[in-house]
mmCIF file of C-alpha atoms and ligand atoms in Angstrom:
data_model
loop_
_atom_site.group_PDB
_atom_site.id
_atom_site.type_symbol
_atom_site.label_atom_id
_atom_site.label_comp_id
_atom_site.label_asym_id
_atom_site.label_seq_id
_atom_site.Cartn_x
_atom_site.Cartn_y
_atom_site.Cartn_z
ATOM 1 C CA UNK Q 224 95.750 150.068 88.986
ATOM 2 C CA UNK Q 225 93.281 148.300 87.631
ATOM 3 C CA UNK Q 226 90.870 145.704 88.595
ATOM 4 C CA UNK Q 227 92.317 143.361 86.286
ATOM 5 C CA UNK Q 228 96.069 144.580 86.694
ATOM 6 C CA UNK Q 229 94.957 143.899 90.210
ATOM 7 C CA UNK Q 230 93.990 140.296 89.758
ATOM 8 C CA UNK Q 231 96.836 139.807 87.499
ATOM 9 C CA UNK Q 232 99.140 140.825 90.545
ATOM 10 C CA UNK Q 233 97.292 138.823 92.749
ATOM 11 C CA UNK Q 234 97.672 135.546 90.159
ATOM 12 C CA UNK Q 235 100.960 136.639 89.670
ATOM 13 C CA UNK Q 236 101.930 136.748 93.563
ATOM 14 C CA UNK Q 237 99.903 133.277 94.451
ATOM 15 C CA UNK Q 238 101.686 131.387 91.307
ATOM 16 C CA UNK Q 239 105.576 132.910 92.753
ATOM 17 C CA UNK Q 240 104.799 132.009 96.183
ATOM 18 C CA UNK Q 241 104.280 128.235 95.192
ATOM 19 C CA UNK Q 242 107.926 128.537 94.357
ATOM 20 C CA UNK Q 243 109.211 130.961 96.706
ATOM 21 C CA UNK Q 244 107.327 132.176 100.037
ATOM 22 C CA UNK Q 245 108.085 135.443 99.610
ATOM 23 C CA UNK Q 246 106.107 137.838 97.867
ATOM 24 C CA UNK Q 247 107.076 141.874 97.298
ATOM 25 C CA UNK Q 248 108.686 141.498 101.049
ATOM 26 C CA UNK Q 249 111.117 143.623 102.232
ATOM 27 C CA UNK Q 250 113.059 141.203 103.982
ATOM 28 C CA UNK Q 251 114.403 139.540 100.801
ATOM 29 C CA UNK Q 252 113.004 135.908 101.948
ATOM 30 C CA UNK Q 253 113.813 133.588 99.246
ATOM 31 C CA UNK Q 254 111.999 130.561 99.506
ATOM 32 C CA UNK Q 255 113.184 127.696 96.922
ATOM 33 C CA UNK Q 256 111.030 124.791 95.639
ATOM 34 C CA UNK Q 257 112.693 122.300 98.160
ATOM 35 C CA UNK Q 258 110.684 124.659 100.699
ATOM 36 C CA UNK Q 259 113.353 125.987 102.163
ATOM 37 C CA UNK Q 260 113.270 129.922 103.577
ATOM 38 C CA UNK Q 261 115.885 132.187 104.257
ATOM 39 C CA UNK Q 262 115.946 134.401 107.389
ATOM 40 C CA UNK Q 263 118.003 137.662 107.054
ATOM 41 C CA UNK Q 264 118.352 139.142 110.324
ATOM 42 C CA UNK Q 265 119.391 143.595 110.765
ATOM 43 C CA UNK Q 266 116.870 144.809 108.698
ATOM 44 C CA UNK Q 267 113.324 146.415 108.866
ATOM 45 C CA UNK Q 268 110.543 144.094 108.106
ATOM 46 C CA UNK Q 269 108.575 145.921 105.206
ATOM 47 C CA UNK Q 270 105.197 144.751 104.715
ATOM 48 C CA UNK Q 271 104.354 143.672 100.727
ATOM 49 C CA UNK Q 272 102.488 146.968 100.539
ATOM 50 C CA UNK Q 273 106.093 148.804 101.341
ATOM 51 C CA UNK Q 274 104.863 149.508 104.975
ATOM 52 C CA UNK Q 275 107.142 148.913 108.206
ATOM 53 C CA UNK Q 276 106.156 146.213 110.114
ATOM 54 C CA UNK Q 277 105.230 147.512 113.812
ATOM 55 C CA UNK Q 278 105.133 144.628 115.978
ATOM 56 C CA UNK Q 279 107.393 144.775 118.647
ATOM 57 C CA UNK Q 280 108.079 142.833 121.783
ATOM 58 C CA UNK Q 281 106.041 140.490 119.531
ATOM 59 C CA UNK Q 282 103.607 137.757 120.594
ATOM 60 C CA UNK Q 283 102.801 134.856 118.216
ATOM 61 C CA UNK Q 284 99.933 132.585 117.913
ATOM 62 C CA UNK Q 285 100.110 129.592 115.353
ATOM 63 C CA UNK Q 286 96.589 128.509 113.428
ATOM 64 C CA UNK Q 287 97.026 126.024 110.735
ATOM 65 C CA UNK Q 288 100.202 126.725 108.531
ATOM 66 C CA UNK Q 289 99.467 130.968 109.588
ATOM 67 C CA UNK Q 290 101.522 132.360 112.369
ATOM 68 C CA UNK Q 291 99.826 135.492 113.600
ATOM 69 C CA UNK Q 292 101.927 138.153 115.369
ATOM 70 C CA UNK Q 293 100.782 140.953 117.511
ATOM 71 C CA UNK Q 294 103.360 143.250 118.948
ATOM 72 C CA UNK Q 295 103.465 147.247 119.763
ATOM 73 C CA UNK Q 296 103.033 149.374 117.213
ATOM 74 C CA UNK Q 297 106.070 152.194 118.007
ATOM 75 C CA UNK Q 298 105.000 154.483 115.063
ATOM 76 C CA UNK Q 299 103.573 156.743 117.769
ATOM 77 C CA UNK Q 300 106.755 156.097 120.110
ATOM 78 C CA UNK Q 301 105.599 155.975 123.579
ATOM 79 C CA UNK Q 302 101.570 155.355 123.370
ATOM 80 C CA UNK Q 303 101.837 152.329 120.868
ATOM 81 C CA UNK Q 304 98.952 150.595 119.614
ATOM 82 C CA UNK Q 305 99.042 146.683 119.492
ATOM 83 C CA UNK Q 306 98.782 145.464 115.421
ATOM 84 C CA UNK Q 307 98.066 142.392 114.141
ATOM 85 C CA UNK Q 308 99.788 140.268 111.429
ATOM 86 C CA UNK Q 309 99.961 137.152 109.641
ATOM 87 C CA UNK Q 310 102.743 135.151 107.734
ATOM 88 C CA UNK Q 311 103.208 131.353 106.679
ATOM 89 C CA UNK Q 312 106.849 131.975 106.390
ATOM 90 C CA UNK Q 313 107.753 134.333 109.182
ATOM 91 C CA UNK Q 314 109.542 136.563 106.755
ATOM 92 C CA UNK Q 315 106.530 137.905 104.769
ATOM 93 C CA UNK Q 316 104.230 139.656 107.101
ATOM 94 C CA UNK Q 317 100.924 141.358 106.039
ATOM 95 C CA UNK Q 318 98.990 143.444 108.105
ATOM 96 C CA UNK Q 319 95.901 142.276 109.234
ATOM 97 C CA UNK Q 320 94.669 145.072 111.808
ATOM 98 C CA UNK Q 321 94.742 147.414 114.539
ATOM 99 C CA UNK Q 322 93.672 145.469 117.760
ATOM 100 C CA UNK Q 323 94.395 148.187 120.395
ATOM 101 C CA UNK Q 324 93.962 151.479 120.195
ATOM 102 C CA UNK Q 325 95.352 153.329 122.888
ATOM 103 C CA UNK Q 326 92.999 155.136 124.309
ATOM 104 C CA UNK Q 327 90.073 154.076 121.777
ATOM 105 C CA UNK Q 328 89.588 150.656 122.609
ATOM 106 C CA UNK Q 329 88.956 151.479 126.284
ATOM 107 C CA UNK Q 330 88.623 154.924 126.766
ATOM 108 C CA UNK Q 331 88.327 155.477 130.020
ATOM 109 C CA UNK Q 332 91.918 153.998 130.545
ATOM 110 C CA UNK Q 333 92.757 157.468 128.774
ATOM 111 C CA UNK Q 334 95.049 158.036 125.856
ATOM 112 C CA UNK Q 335 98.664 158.366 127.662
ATOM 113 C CA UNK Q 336 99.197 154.727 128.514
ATOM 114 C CA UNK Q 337 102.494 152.935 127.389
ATOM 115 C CA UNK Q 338 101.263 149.538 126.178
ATOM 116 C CA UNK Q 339 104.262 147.314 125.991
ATOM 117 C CA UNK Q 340 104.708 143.599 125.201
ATOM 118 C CA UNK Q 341 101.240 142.786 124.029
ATOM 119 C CA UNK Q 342 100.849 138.715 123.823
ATOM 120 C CA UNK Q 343 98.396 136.556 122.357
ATOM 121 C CA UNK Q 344 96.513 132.935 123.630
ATOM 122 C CA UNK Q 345 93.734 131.160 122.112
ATOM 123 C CA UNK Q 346 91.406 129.778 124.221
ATOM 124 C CA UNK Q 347 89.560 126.911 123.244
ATOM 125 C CA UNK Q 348 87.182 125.876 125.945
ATOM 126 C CA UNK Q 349 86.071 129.755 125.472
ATOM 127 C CA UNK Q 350 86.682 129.966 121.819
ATOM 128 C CA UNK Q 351 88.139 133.493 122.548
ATOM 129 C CA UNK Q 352 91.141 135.452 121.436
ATOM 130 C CA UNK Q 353 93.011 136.855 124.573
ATOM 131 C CA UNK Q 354 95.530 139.380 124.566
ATOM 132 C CA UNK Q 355 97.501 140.541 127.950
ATOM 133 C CA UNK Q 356 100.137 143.652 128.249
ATOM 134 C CA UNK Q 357 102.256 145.610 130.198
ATOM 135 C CA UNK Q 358 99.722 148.235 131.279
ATOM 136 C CA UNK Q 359 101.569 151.129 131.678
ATOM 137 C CA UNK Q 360 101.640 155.114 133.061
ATOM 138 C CA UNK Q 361 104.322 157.215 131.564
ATOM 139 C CA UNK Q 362 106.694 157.410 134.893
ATOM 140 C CA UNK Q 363 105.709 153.640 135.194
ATOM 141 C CA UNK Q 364 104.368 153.961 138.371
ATOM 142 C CA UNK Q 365 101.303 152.056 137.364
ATOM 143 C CA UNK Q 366 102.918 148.952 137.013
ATOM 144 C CA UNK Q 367 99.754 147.163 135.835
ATOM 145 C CA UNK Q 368 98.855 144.600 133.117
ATOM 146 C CA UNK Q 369 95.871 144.189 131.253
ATOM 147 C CA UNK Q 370 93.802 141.828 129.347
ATOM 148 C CA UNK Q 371 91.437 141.770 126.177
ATOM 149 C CA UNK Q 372 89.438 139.521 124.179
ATOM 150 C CA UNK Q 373 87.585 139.264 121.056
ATOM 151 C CA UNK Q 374 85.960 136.374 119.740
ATOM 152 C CA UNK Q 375 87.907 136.517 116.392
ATOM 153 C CA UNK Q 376 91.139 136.847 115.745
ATOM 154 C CA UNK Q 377 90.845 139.799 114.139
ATOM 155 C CA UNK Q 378 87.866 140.516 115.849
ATOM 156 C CA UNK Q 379 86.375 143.408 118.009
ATOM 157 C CA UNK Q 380 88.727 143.188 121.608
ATOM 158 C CA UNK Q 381 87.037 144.342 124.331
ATOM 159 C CA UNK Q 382 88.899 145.414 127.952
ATOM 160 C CA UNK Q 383 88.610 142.510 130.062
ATOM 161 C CA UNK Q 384 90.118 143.761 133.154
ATOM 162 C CA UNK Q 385 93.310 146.292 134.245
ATOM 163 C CA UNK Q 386 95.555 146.502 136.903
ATOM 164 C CA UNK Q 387 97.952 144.850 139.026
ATOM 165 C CA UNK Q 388 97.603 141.459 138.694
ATOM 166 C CA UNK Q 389 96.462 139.913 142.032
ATOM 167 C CA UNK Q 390 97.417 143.293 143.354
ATOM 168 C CA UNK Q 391 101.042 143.039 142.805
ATOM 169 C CA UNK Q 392 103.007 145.670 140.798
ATOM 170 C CA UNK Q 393 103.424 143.760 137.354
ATOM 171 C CA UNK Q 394 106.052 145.652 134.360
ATOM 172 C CA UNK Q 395 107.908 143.254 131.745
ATOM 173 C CA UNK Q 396 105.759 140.288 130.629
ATOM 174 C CA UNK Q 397 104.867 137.220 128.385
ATOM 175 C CA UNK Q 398 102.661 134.575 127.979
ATOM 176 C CA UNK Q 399 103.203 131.179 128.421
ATOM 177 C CA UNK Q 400 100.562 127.961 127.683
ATOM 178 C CA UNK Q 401 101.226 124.500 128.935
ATOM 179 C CA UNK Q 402 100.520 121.285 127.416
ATOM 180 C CA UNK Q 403 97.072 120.820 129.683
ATOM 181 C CA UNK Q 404 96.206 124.188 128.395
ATOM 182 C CA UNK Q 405 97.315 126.299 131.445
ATOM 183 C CA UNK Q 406 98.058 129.139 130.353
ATOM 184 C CA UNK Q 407 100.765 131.536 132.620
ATOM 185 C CA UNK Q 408 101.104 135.404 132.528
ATOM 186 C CA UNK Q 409 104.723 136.073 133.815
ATOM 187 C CA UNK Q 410 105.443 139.487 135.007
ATOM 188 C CA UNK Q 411 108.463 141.190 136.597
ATOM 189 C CA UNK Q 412 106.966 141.957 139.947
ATOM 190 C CA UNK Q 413 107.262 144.654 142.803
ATOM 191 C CA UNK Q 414 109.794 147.276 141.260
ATOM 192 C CA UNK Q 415 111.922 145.099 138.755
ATOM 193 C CA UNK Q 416 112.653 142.386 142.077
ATOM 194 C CA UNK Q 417 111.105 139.250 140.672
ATOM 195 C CA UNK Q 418 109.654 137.399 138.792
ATOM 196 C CA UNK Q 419 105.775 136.408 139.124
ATOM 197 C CA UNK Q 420 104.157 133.365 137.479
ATOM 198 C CA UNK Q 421 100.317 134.214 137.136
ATOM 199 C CA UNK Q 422 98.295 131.086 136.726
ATOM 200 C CA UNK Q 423 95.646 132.179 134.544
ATOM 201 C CA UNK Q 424 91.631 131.196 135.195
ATOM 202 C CA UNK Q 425 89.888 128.775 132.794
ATOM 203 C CA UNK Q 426 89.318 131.448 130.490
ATOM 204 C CA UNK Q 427 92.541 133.329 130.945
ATOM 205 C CA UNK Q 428 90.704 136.453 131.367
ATOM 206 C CA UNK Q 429 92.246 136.644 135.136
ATOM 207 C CA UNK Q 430 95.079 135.829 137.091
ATOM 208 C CA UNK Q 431 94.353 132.945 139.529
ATOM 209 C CA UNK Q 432 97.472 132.346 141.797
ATOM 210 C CA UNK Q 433 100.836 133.644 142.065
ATOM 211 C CA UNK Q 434 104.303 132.212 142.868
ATOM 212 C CA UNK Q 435 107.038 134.276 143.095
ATOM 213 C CA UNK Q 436 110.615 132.943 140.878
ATOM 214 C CA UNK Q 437 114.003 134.672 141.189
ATOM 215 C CA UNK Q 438 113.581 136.889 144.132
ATOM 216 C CA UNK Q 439 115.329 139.746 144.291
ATOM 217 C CA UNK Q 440 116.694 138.922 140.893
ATOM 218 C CA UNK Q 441 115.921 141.451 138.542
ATOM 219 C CA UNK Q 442 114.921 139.451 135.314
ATOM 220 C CA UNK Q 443 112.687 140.956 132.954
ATOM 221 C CA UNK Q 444 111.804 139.665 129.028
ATOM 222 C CA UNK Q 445 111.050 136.225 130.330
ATOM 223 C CA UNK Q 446 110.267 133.894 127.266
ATOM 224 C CA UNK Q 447 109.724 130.377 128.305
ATOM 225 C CA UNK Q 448 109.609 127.191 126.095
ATOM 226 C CA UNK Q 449 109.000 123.325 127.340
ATOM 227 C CA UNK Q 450 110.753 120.773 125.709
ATOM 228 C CA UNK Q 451 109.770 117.501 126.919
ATOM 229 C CA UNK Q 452 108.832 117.783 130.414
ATOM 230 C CA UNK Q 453 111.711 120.687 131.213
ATOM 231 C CA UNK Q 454 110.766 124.021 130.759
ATOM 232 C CA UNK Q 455 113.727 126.473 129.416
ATOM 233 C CA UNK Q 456 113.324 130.262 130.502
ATOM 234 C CA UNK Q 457 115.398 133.297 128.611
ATOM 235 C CA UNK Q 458 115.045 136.365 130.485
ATOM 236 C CA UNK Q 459 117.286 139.294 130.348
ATOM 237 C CA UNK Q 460 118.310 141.957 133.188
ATOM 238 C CA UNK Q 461 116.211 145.663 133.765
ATOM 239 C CA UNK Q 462 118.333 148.019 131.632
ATOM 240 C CA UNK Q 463 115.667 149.522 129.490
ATOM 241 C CA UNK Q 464 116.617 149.736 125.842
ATOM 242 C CA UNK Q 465 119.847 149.136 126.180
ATOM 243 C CA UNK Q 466 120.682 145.263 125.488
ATOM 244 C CA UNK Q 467 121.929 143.029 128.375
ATOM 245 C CA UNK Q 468 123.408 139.447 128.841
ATOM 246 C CA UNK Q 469 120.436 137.149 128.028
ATOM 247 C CA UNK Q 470 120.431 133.784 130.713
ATOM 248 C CA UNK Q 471 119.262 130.512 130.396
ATOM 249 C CA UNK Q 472 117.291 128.993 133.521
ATOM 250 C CA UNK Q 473 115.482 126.009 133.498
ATOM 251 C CA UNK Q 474 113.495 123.094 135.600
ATOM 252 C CA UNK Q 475 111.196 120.335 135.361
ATOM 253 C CA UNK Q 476 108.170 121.976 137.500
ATOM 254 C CA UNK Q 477 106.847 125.750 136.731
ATOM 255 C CA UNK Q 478 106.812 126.583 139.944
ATOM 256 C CA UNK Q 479 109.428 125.364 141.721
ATOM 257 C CA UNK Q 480 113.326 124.499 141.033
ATOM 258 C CA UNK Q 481 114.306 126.705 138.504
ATOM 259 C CA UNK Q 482 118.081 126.180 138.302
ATOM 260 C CA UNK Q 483 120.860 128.856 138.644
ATOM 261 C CA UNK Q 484 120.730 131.717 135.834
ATOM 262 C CA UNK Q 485 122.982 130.655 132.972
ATOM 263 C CA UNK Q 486 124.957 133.485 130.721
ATOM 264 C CA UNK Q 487 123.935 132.055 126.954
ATOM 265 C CA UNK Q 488 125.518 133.898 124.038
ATOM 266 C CA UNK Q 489 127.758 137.294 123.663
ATOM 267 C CA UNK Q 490 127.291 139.617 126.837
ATOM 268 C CA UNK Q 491 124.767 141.895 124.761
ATOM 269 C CA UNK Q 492 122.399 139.069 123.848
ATOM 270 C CA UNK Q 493 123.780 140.292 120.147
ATOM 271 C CA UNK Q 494 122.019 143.221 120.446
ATOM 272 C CA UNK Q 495 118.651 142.119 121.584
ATOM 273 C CA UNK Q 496 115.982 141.376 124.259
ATOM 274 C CA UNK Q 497 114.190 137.905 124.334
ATOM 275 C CA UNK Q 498 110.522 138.360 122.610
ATOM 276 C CA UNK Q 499 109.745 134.937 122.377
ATOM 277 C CA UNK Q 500 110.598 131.349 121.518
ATOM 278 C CA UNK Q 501 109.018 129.850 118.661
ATOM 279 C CA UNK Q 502 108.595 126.006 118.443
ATOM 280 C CA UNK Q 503 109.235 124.997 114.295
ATOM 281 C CA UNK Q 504 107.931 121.055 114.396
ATOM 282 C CA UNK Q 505 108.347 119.408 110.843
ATOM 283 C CA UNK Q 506 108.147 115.930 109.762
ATOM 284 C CA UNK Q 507 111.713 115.308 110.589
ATOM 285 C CA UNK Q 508 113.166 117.651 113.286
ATOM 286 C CA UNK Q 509 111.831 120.502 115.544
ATOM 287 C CA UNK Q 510 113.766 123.797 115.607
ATOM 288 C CA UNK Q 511 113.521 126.485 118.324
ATOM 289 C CA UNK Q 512 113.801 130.044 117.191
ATOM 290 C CA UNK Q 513 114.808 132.868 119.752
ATOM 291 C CA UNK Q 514 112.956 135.860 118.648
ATOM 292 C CA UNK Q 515 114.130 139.174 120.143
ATOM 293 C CA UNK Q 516 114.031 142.752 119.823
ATOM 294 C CA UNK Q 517 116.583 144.547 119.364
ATOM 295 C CA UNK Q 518 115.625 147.970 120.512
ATOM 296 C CA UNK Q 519 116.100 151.350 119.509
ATOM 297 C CA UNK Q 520 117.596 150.851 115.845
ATOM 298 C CA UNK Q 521 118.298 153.295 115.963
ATOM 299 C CA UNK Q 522 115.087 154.823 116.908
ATOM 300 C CA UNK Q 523 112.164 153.232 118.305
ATOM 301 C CA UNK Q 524 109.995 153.013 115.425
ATOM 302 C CA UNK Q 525 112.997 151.202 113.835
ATOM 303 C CA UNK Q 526 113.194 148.636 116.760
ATOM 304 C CA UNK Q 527 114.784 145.499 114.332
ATOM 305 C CA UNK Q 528 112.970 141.796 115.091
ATOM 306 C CA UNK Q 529 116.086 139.309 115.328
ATOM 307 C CA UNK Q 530 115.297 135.575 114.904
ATOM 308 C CA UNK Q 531 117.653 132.624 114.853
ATOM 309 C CA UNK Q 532 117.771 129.593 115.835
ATOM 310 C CA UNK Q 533 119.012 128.069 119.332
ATOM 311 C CA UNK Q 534 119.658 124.133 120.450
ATOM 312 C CA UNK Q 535 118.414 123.144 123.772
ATOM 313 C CA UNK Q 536 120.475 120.613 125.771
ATOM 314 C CA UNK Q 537 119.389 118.497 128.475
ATOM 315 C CA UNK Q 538 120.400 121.915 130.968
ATOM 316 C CA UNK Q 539 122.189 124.087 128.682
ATOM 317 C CA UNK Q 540 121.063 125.964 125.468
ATOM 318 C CA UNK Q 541 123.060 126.900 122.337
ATOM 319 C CA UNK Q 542 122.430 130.553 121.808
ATOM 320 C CA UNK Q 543 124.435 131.752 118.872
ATOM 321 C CA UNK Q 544 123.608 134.981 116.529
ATOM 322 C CA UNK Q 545 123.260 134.512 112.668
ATOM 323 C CA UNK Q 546 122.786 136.954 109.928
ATOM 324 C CA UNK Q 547 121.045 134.805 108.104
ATOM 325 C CA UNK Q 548 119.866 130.773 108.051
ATOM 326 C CA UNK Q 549 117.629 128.939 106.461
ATOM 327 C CA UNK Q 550 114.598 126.909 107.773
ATOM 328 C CA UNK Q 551 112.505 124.290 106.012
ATOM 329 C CA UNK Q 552 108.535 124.783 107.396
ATOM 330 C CA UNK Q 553 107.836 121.284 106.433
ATOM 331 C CA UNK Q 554 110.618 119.345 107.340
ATOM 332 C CA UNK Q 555 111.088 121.339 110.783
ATOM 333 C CA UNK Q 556 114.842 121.544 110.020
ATOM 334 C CA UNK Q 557 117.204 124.588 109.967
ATOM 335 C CA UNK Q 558 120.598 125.310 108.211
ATOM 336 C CA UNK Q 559 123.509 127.740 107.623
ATOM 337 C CA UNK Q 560 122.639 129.792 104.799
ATOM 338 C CA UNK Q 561 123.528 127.945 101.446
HETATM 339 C C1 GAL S 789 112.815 147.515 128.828
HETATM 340 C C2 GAL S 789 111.597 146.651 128.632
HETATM 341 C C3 GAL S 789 110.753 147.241 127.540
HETATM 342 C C4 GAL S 789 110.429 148.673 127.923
HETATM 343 C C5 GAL S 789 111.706 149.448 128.192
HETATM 344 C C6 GAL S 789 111.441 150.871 128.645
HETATM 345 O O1 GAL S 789 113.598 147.061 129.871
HETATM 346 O O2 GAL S 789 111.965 145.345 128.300
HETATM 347 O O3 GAL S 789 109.594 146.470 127.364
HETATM 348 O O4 GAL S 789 109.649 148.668 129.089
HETATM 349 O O5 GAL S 789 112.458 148.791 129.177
HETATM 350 O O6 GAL S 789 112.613 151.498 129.083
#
């Protein structure tokens, strides 16, 4: 191509995405002028260049009207990398870079680690991008996270620190920032048993205290959203790939309280594992979005990114599967497909 067929394109692409958000995706968004998207859930994500979208167990960071997502990059299988993408519609993703490589970025960590559920926090007293994972040996025996930062977002990450956090056996995790700017690293602890809240330093380079939630429970995939002053927790149980009954917990103080585990949705969590829960806030609603992976589709590589949206209660969550709805960015409402 050209330069100028190239700037044509370009033109082209910017002028079509005023009207629709989509642009050359795979996913078949179709934005309308009245700004409303459609998500299709089941299918690969395809990048505009034609490339899949590896991102899984995804993270997401919001800046401006940009959602960035960083997630495992399952091309290789079991030594992923951690990419990075952006997307102002969730459905049109474009790859922005290779964060983590495994085995480059830190070398001396060696080149056989499994590096699962990579999450993203921005830090502003720091100005620094942080990223923590499951930090993992191929039997994994390690059980350790670890943590990186760079001072852009698609900057240079550097190895901040690995191991088991506060010395206790860490798999499964997420992120999770508070309204004060907390921010949380929540691990399954000590053999798949519980779960561990990791109060993160000032920086959230570290893990500063630990309290131990659902002992002896067996929860991993924790994805935690506060509405209000509750906090709602998905988390799913430890059977690998294979999808499990998602449940609903939730409580008015982090640390403490967490009420009995709920059974939300079809007894397969429709095929999925909770990723994260993405907060939509518009002008006239906010809408929650359960993002999950659903694993193994059927190989790993082809690991499908489900999204639709759930309804918090006051204790109880509506958690229902849809091929496809339709969400308006600017109004923060959602709606059956039309
Ligand atoms: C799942 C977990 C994934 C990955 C997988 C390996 O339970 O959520 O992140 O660790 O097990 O079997």
């Amino acid at each position: 191509m050209s330069r100028h067929t190239h700037l044509a394109t370009a033109l082209l692409c910017i002028g079509l995405m005023a009207m629709s958000t989509a642009c050359g995706t795979g996913r078949h968004s179709t934005g309308t002028p009245d700004n409303w998207v459609t998500i299709t859930n089941g299918q690969l994500w395809l990048t505009p260049e034609g490339d899949t979208v590896q991102a899984h167990a995804p993270g997401f960071l919001r800046q401006g009207n940009t959602w960035y997502m960083v997630g495992e990059d399952r091309g290789k299988e079991y030594n992923p990398d951690v990419n990075l993408y952006s997307s102002t519609d969730l459905q049109t993703w474009h790859f922005v870079k290779k964060i983590i490589r495994n085995g480059v970025t830190s070398p001396d960590l060696g080149t056989k680690r499994m590096i699962e559920r990579a999450k993203i926090l921005y830090n502003a007293k720091t100005k620094r991008y942080v990223v923590w994972c499951h930090w993992e040996a191929s039997n994994y025996g390690a059980s350790e996270a670890a943590c990186f930062s760079s001072d852009r977002i698609d900057g240079d990450y550097r190895l901040e620190w690995s191991g088991r956090p506060m010395g206790i056996k860490s798999r499964d995790c997420n992120v999770f920032v508070d309204n004060d700017g907390t921010a949380y690293f929540i691990a399954t602890t000590e053999e798949n048993q519980h779960l561990g809240l990791f109060r993160l330093s000032d920086n959230y380079l570290s893990a500063a205290a630990h309290t131990q939630l659902f002992p002896g429970q067996q929860r991993e995939a924790p994805a935690i959203v506060r509405l209000g002053n509750r906090y709602f927790m998905f988390s799913s149980a430890c059977t690998g790939w294979a999808p499990n009954q998602c449940k609903l917990s939730w409580t008015d103080d982090l640390h403490r309280g967490w009420s009995d585990l709920e059974p939300i949705g079809d007894s397969k969590a429709f095929r999925t594992q909770p990723a994260a829960i993405l907060e939509i806030r518009g002008t006239r609603a906010t809408t929650y979005l359960y993002v999950g992976d659903r694993w193994k589709d059927p190989t790993l590589a082809e690991t499908k990114t489900i999204m639709f949206p759930v309804t918090f209660t006051d204790t109880s969550c509506d958690f229902q599967y849809r091929d496809s709805f339709q969400i308006n960015f600017k109004t923060g409402e959602w709606r059956e497909k039309r």
